[in-house]
CSV table of C-alpha atoms and ligand atoms in Angstrom, one decimal:
chain,number,residue,atom,x,y,z
F,1,MET,CA,-13.1,25.1,2.6
F,2,GLU,CA,-13.9,26.0,6.0
F,3,LEU,CA,-13.5,22.3,7.1
F,4,THR,CA,-10.1,22.2,5.5
F,5,GLU,CA,-8.8,25.2,7.5
F,6,GLU,CA,-10.4,23.8,10.6
F,7,ILE,CA,-8.2,20.6,10.2
F,8,LYS,CA,-5.2,22.7,9.4
F,9,ARG,CA,-5.7,24.8,12.5
F,10,LEU,CA,-6.2,21.7,14.5
F,11,CYS,CA,-3.1,20.3,13.1
F,12,GLN,CA,-1.0,23.1,14.3
F,13,LYS,CA,-2.6,23.3,17.6
F,14,LYS,CA,-1.9,19.8,18.4
F,15,LYS,CA,1.2,19.5,16.5
F,16,ALA,CA,-0.2,16.9,14.2
F,17,ILE,CA,0.7,15.7,10.7
F,18,ILE,CA,-1.5,14.2,7.9
F,19,LEU,CA,0.0,11.5,5.9
F,20,VAL,CA,-2.0,10.3,2.9
F,21,HIS,CA,-1.6,6.8,0.9
F,22,ASN,CA,-1.8,7.2,-3.0
F,23,TYR,CA,-5.0,5.8,-3.3
F,24,GLN,CA,-7.0,8.0,-1.0
F,25,PRO,CA,-9.8,10.3,-2.5
F,26,GLY,CA,-8.4,13.7,-4.1
F,27,GLU,CA,-9.6,16.1,-1.5
F,28,ILE,CA,-7.7,14.1,1.4
F,29,GLN,CA,-4.5,14.0,-1.1
F,30,ASP,CA,-5.0,17.7,-1.4
F,31,ILE,CA,-4.5,18.5,2.4
F,32,ALA,CA,-1.8,16.1,2.9
F,33,ASP,CA,1.6,17.3,4.5
F,34,PHE,CA,3.0,13.9,2.7
F,35,VAL,CA,1.5,11.6,0.2
F,36,GLY,CA,3.2,8.3,-0.7
F,37,ASP,CA,3.1,4.6,-0.6
F,38,SER,CA,2.8,2.5,2.6
F,39,LEU,CA,6.5,2.4,3.3
F,40,GLU,CA,7.1,5.8,2.4
F,41,LEU,CA,4.4,7.0,4.8
F,42,SER,CA,6.0,4.7,7.6
F,43,ARG,CA,9.3,6.1,7.0
F,44,LYS,CA,7.7,9.7,7.6
F,45,ALA,CA,6.2,8.4,10.5
F,46,ALA,CA,9.4,7.3,12.2
F,47,GLU,CA,11.5,10.6,11.4
F,48,THR,CA,8.3,13.2,12.3
F,49,LYS,CA,8.8,15.5,15.4
F,50,ALA,CA,4.9,15.7,15.4
F,51,GLU,CA,3.0,14.5,18.2
F,52,ILE,CA,-0.1,13.3,16.3
F,53,ILE,CA,-0.1,11.2,13.1
F,54,ILE,CA,-3.2,11.0,11.3
F,55,PHE,CA,-2.9,8.2,8.8
F,56,CYS,CA,-5.3,8.2,5.9
F,57,GLY,CA,-5.0,4.8,4.4
F,58,VAL,CA,-6.1,1.5,5.6
F,59,ARG,CA,-5.5,-0.3,8.9
F,60,PHE,CA,-2.3,-2.2,8.2
F,61,MET,CA,-0.6,0.8,6.9
F,62,ALA,CA,-1.5,2.8,10.2
F,63,GLU,CA,-0.3,-0.1,12.1
F,64,THR,CA,3.0,-0.4,10.0
F,65,ALA,CA,3.4,3.6,11.1
F,66,LYS,CA,2.5,2.7,14.6
F,67,ILE,CA,5.3,-0.1,14.7
F,68,LEU,CA,7.9,2.4,13.5
F,69,SER,CA,6.9,5.2,15.6
F,70,PRO,CA,5.4,3.6,18.9
F,71,ASP,CA,5.7,6.7,21.0
F,72,ARG,CA,3.4,8.8,18.7
F,73,THR,CA,-0.4,8.7,18.6
F,74,VAL,CA,-1.5,7.2,15.2
F,75,LEU,CA,-4.9,8.0,14.5
F,76,LEU,CA,-6.8,6.1,11.5
F,77,PRO,CA,-9.9,8.4,10.9
F,78,ASP,CA,-12.1,5.3,9.8
F,79,PRO,CA,-11.8,2.5,12.2
F,80,GLU,CA,-13.6,0.4,9.8
F,81,ALA,CA,-10.9,1.0,7.0
F,82,ASN,CA,-9.5,-2.4,7.0
F,83,CYS,CA,-7.6,-4.2,3.7
F,84,PRO,CA,-9.6,-7.4,2.7
F,85,LEU,CA,-6.1,-8.6,1.1
F,86,ALA,CA,-4.5,-8.3,4.7
F,87,ASP,CA,-7.5,-9.8,6.2
F,88,MET,CA,-7.0,-13.0,4.2
F,89,ILE,CA,-4.5,-14.2,6.6
F,90,THR,CA,-4.4,-14.2,10.4
F,91,SER,CA,-1.5,-15.1,12.6
F,92,GLU,CA,-3.1,-18.6,13.2
F,93,GLY,CA,-3.2,-19.4,9.7
F,94,LEU,CA,0.5,-18.5,9.4
F,95,LYS,CA,1.6,-20.6,12.4
F,96,SER,CA,-0.1,-23.7,10.8
F,97,LEU,CA,1.6,-23.0,7.5
F,98,LYS,CA,5.0,-22.7,9.3
F,99,ALA,CA,4.2,-26.0,11.2
F,100,GLU,CA,4.1,-27.6,7.8
F,101,HIS,CA,7.3,-26.2,6.7
F,102,PRO,CA,9.3,-25.6,10.0
F,103,ASP,CA,12.7,-24.7,8.4
F,104,ALA,CA,11.1,-22.1,5.9
F,105,LEU,CA,11.7,-18.4,6.2
F,106,VAL,CA,8.7,-16.4,5.9
F,107,VAL,CA,8.1,-13.2,4.0
F,108,SER,CA,5.0,-11.0,4.3
F,109,TYR,CA,3.8,-8.4,2.0
F,110,VAL,CA,3.4,-5.0,4.1
F,111,ASN,CA,-0.4,-5.9,3.5
F,112,THR,CA,-0.6,-7.7,6.7
F,113,SER,CA,-1.6,-7.3,10.3
F,114,ALA,CA,1.0,-6.3,13.0
F,115,GLU,CA,0.1,-9.9,14.3
F,116,VAL,CA,1.3,-11.5,10.9
F,117,LYS,CA,4.2,-9.2,10.6
F,118,ALA,CA,5.2,-10.3,14.1
F,119,GLU,CA,5.1,-14.2,12.8
F,120,SER,CA,7.3,-13.4,9.6
F,121,ASP,CA,11.1,-13.1,9.4
F,122,TYR,CA,10.9,-10.3,6.7
F,123,CYS,CA,8.5,-7.8,5.4
F,124,CYS,CA,8.4,-6.6,1.8
F,125,THR,CA,6.4,-4.2,-0.2
F,126,SER,CA,5.5,-4.1,-4.0
F,127,ALA,CA,8.4,-1.7,-4.3
F,128,ASN,CA,11.2,-3.9,-2.9
F,129,GLY,CA,9.7,-7.5,-3.0
F,130,ILE,CA,12.3,-8.7,-5.7
F,131,LYS,CA,15.3,-7.3,-3.8
F,132,VAL,CA,14.0,-9.0,-0.6
F,133,ILE,CA,13.5,-12.2,-2.0
F,134,ASP,CA,16.7,-12.2,-4.1
F,135,SER,CA,18.9,-11.6,-0.8
F,136,LEU,CA,17.4,-14.7,0.9
F,137,PRO,CA,19.7,-17.8,0.8
F,138,THR,CA,18.9,-20.2,-2.0
F,139,ASP,CA,19.0,-23.4,0.4
F,140,ARG,CA,16.2,-22.2,2.3
F,141,LYS,CA,12.4,-22.7,1.5
F,142,ILE,CA,10.4,-19.3,1.6
F,143,ILE,CA,6.8,-18.9,2.6
F,144,PHE,CA,5.2,-15.7,0.9
F,145,THR,CA,2.0,-14.2,2.2
F,146,PRO,CA,-0.7,-13.3,1.6
F,147,ASP,CA,-1.0,-11.9,-2.3
F,148,SER,CA,-0.6,-15.0,-4.5
F,149,ASN,CA,-0.4,-12.7,-7.6
F,150,LEU,CA,2.5,-10.7,-6.2
F,151,GLY,CA,3.9,-14.2,-5.2
F,152,ARG,CA,3.7,-15.7,-8.5
F,153,TYR,CA,5.4,-12.4,-10.1
F,154,LEU,CA,8.0,-12.6,-7.4
F,155,ILE,CA,8.7,-16.2,-8.5
F,156,GLU,CA,9.1,-15.2,-12.1
F,157,LYS,CA,11.3,-12.6,-11.3
F,158,THR,CA,13.8,-14.0,-8.8
F,159,GLY,CA,13.6,-17.8,-10.0
F,160,LYS,CA,13.1,-18.9,-6.4
F,161,ASP,CA,10.3,-21.3,-5.5
F,162,LEU,CA,8.1,-19.6,-3.0
F,163,ILE,CA,5.3,-21.5,-1.2
F,164,LEU,CA,2.3,-19.2,-1.6
F,165,TRP,CA,-0.6,-18.1,0.4
F,166,ASP,CA,-4.0,-18.1,-1.4
F,167,GLY,CA,-4.7,-14.4,-0.9
F,168,TYR,CA,-5.5,-11.3,-3.7
F,169,CYS,CA,-6.5,-8.1,-3.7
F,170,TYR,CA,-10.3,-8.0,-5.1
F,171,VAL,CA,-9.3,-4.7,-6.8
F,172,HIS,CA,-6.2,-5.6,-8.8
F,173,HIS,CA,-7.4,-9.2,-9.2
F,174,GLN,CA,-10.9,-8.7,-10.4
F,175,ARG,CA,-11.6,-5.4,-11.5
F,176,ILE,CA,-8.3,-5.0,-13.7
F,177,THR,CA,-8.5,-7.4,-16.4
F,178,LEU,CA,-6.7,-8.4,-19.5
F,179,GLU,CA,-9.9,-7.3,-21.6
F,180,GLY,CA,-9.8,-3.9,-19.9
F,181,VAL,CA,-6.2,-3.5,-21.0
F,182,ARG,CA,-6.7,-4.6,-24.5
F,183,ARG,CA,-10.0,-1.8,-24.6
F,184,ALA,CA,-7.9,0.8,-23.1
F,185,LYS,CA,-4.9,0.4,-25.4
F,186,SER,CA,-7.2,0.1,-28.7
F,187,LEU,CA,-8.6,3.5,-27.4
F,188,HIS,CA,-5.1,4.9,-26.9
F,189,PRO,CA,-2.8,3.0,-28.9
F,190,GLU,CA,0.2,5.3,-28.1
F,191,ALA,CA,-0.1,4.9,-24.3
F,192,LYS,CA,2.3,3.1,-22.1
F,193,ILE,CA,0.5,0.2,-19.9
F,194,LEU,CA,1.7,0.3,-16.5
F,195,VAL,CA,0.2,-2.3,-14.0
F,196,HIS,CA,0.8,-3.2,-10.2
F,197,PRO,CA,2.1,-6.7,-9.4
F,198,GLU,CA,-1.0,-7.6,-7.4
F,199,CYS,CA,-2.6,-8.1,-10.9
F,200,LEU,CA,-3.2,-11.3,-12.7
F,201,MET,CA,-0.2,-12.8,-14.4
F,202,GLU,CA,-2.0,-12.3,-17.8
F,203,VAL,CA,-2.3,-8.5,-17.2
F,204,ILE,CA,1.2,-8.4,-15.9
F,205,GLU,CA,2.0,-10.0,-19.2
F,206,SER,CA,0.3,-7.5,-21.4
F,207,ALA,CA,2.1,-4.3,-19.6
F,208,ASP,CA,5.1,-2.3,-20.7
F,209,ALA,CA,6.0,-1.8,-16.8
F,210,VAL,CA,5.1,-3.6,-13.5
F,211,LEU,CA,5.2,-1.3,-10.6
F,212,SER,CA,4.5,-0.2,-7.3
F,213,THR,CA,2.6,3.2,-6.7
F,214,LYS,CA,5.8,4.7,-5.9
F,215,GLY,CA,7.5,3.3,-9.3
F,216,MET,CA,4.5,4.5,-11.2
F,217,CYS,CA,5.2,8.1,-9.8
F,218,GLU,CA,8.7,8.0,-10.9
F,219,TYR,CA,8.1,6.1,-14.3
F,220,VAL,CA,5.8,8.8,-15.5
F,221,LYS,CA,8.1,11.8,-14.4
F,222,ARG,CA,11.0,10.3,-16.3
F,223,GLU,CA,9.5,8.7,-19.4
F,224,VAL,CA,9.1,10.9,-22.6
F,225,ALA,CA,5.6,9.4,-23.3
F,226,ASP,CA,2.9,11.6,-22.7
F,227,GLU,CA,-0.2,9.2,-22.3
F,228,PHE,CA,-0.4,6.1,-19.8
F,229,ILE,CA,-2.9,3.3,-19.2
F,230,ILE,CA,-3.0,2.8,-15.6
F,231,GLY,CA,-3.7,-0.5,-13.9
F,232,THR,CA,-4.2,0.1,-10.4
F,233,GLU,CA,-6.5,1.8,-8.0
F,234,LEU,CA,-7.9,4.7,-9.2
F,235,GLY,CA,-6.8,7.3,-6.5
F,236,ILE,CA,-3.3,7.3,-7.9
F,237,ILE,CA,-4.4,9.0,-11.1
F,238,HIS,CA,-5.3,12.2,-8.9
F,239,ARG,CA,-1.7,12.3,-8.0
F,240,LEU,CA,-0.2,11.7,-11.4
F,241,SER,CA,-2.5,14.1,-12.9
F,242,LYS,CA,-1.4,17.0,-10.3
F,243,GLU,CA,2.3,15.9,-10.5
F,244,ASN,CA,2.6,15.7,-14.4
F,245,PRO,CA,0.0,18.2,-15.8
F,246,THR,CA,0.7,18.0,-19.5
F,247,LYS,CA,0.3,13.9,-19.4
F,248,ARG,CA,-2.9,11.9,-20.0
F,249,PHE,CA,-3.8,8.9,-17.7
F,250,TYR,CA,-6.5,6.3,-18.6
F,251,PRO,CA,-7.5,3.7,-16.1
F,252,VAL,CA,-7.9,0.1,-17.2
F,253,SER,CA,-11.2,0.2,-15.4
F,254,GLU,CA,-13.2,3.1,-13.9
F,255,GLU,CA,-14.4,0.3,-11.4
F,256,ALA,CA,-10.8,-0.2,-9.7
F,257,ILE,CA,-11.8,1.2,-6.8
F,258,CYS,CA,-10.7,0.1,-3.3
F,259,GLU,CA,-13.9,0.9,-1.0
F,260,SER,CA,-11.8,0.7,2.4
F,261,MET,CA,-9.7,3.5,0.8
F,262,LYS,CA,-12.7,5.8,0.0
F,263,LEU,CA,-13.9,5.8,3.7
F,264,THR,CA,-11.9,8.6,4.5
F,265,THR,CA,-13.7,12.0,4.3
F,266,LEU,CA,-12.7,15.3,5.6
F,267,GLU,CA,-15.4,15.1,8.0
F,268,LYS,CA,-14.2,12.1,9.7
F,269,LEU,CA,-10.4,13.2,9.4
F,270,GLU,CA,-11.8,16.6,11.4
F,271,ARG,CA,-13.3,14.5,14.0
F,272,SER,CA,-10.7,12.2,14.6
F,273,LEU,CA,-8.3,14.9,15.1
F,274,ARG,CA,-10.5,17.1,17.2
F,275,GLU,CA,-11.6,14.2,19.6
F,276,GLU,CA,-8.3,12.0,19.1
F,277,ILE,CA,-10.3,9.0,18.7
F,278,HIS,CA,-9.6,5.9,16.6
F,279,LYS,CA,-6.1,5.4,17.8
F,280,ILE,CA,-3.9,2.5,16.7
F,281,GLU,CA,-3.2,0.5,19.8
F,282,LEU,CA,-0.9,-2.5,19.5
F,283,ASP,CA,0.5,-5.1,21.9
F,284,PRO,CA,4.2,-3.8,22.8
F,285,GLN,CA,5.4,-7.6,22.4
F,286,ILE,CA,3.8,-7.6,18.9
F,287,VAL,CA,5.2,-4.2,17.9
F,288,ALA,CA,8.7,-5.6,19.0
F,289,GLN,CA,8.4,-8.9,16.7
F,290,ALA,CA,6.9,-6.9,13.9
F,291,ARG,CA,9.3,-4.3,13.8
F,292,SER,CA,12.0,-6.9,13.5
F,293,ALA,CA,10.5,-8.0,10.3
F,294,ILE,CA,10.4,-4.5,8.9
F,295,GLU,CA,13.8,-3.7,10.0
F,296,ARG,CA,15.2,-6.8,8.3
F,297,MET,CA,13.7,-5.6,5.0
F,298,LEU,CA,15.0,-1.8,5.7
F,299,ALA,CA,18.5,-3.2,6.2
F,300,ILE,CA,18.5,-5.1,2.6
L,401,LIG,O1,2.8,-0.3,-0.4
L,401,LIG,C1,1.6,0.3,-0.9
L,401,LIG,O2,1.4,1.4,-0.5
L,401,LIG,C2,0.7,-0.3,-1.7
L,401,LIG,C3,-0.2,-1.4,-0.7
L,401,LIG,C4,0.6,-0.3,-2.9
L,401,LIG,C5,1.8,0.3,-3.5
L,401,LIG,O3,2.0,-0.2,-4.6
L,401,LIG,O4,2.1,1.2,-3.3
L,402,LIG,FE1,-6.1,-3.7,0.3
L,402,LIG,FE2,-6.3,-4.1,-2.3
L,402,LIG,FE3,-7.6,-1.9,-1.1
L,402,LIG,FE4,-4.9,-2.1,-1.1
L,402,LIG,S1,-6.4,-1.8,-2.9
L,402,LIG,S2,-5.8,-1.5,0.5
L,402,LIG,S3,-4.5,-4.3,-1.3
L,402,LIG,S4,-7.9,-4.0,-0.9
């Protein structure tokens, strides 16, 4: 309690805002000024009048906030909070793939470093991937990086033949299985099955709806059903339960936990804010190039 109050006091004193991703631990979500997906949080970062943004999530998200709000100080409470999916592609790797397909457009998932975004024509998120791919000319080849499960899902939904990078998120790819979905469904036969597009195709095919975290929050609010099987990182269940106290949520797997997301603690948040440490610093040239890819997405 004392720590929470100290964080709130520091936020007021330093004109700081706390942005928290849907996968963060419950106690971090509970002290947020805003909880959301990476794009919603970046938009908040772009419009805030606050001087400091404490970004509770993983590095690529804090970088995206910095790209959209370069004049603000953006803090990542634990500098080790990297996304293993984003780390599966480097700008050098992408440059080599582009050299093999020199006329291709490049769409990169938001789960990429600022350097990879800078090498991309468009950015997309799990909430708007179909819209972004649909908007591209049919006579151009398209490279999609780095999540191959999301890539395959986009191929199926848009009918476009994407050149895929071989990346995946270990939480969705390895810990959320068809067997897990079947087990949950046998225990809760009335529940709707919601899964994230970073899951394997067989898991996607078993679902009632394939949604980003933002999509899941909206779906649960508007559906009359009152039980849901959730196939994404467990942190979202804290938010879903809080916003829908009469509804029930069952994870496909209790092991669907992203270790990087759980690195944030109240202690680290307080220290990062008090000492103003673990700032996101990016090369201005990279920021300008990466910003173009994000702005092209936002314009669609
Ligand atoms: O875009 C995000 O925040 C991620 C990585 C997941 C989601 O579906 O919201
Ligand atoms: Fe990356 Fe997966 Fe963790 Fe999201 S849940 S931050 S995609 S490793």
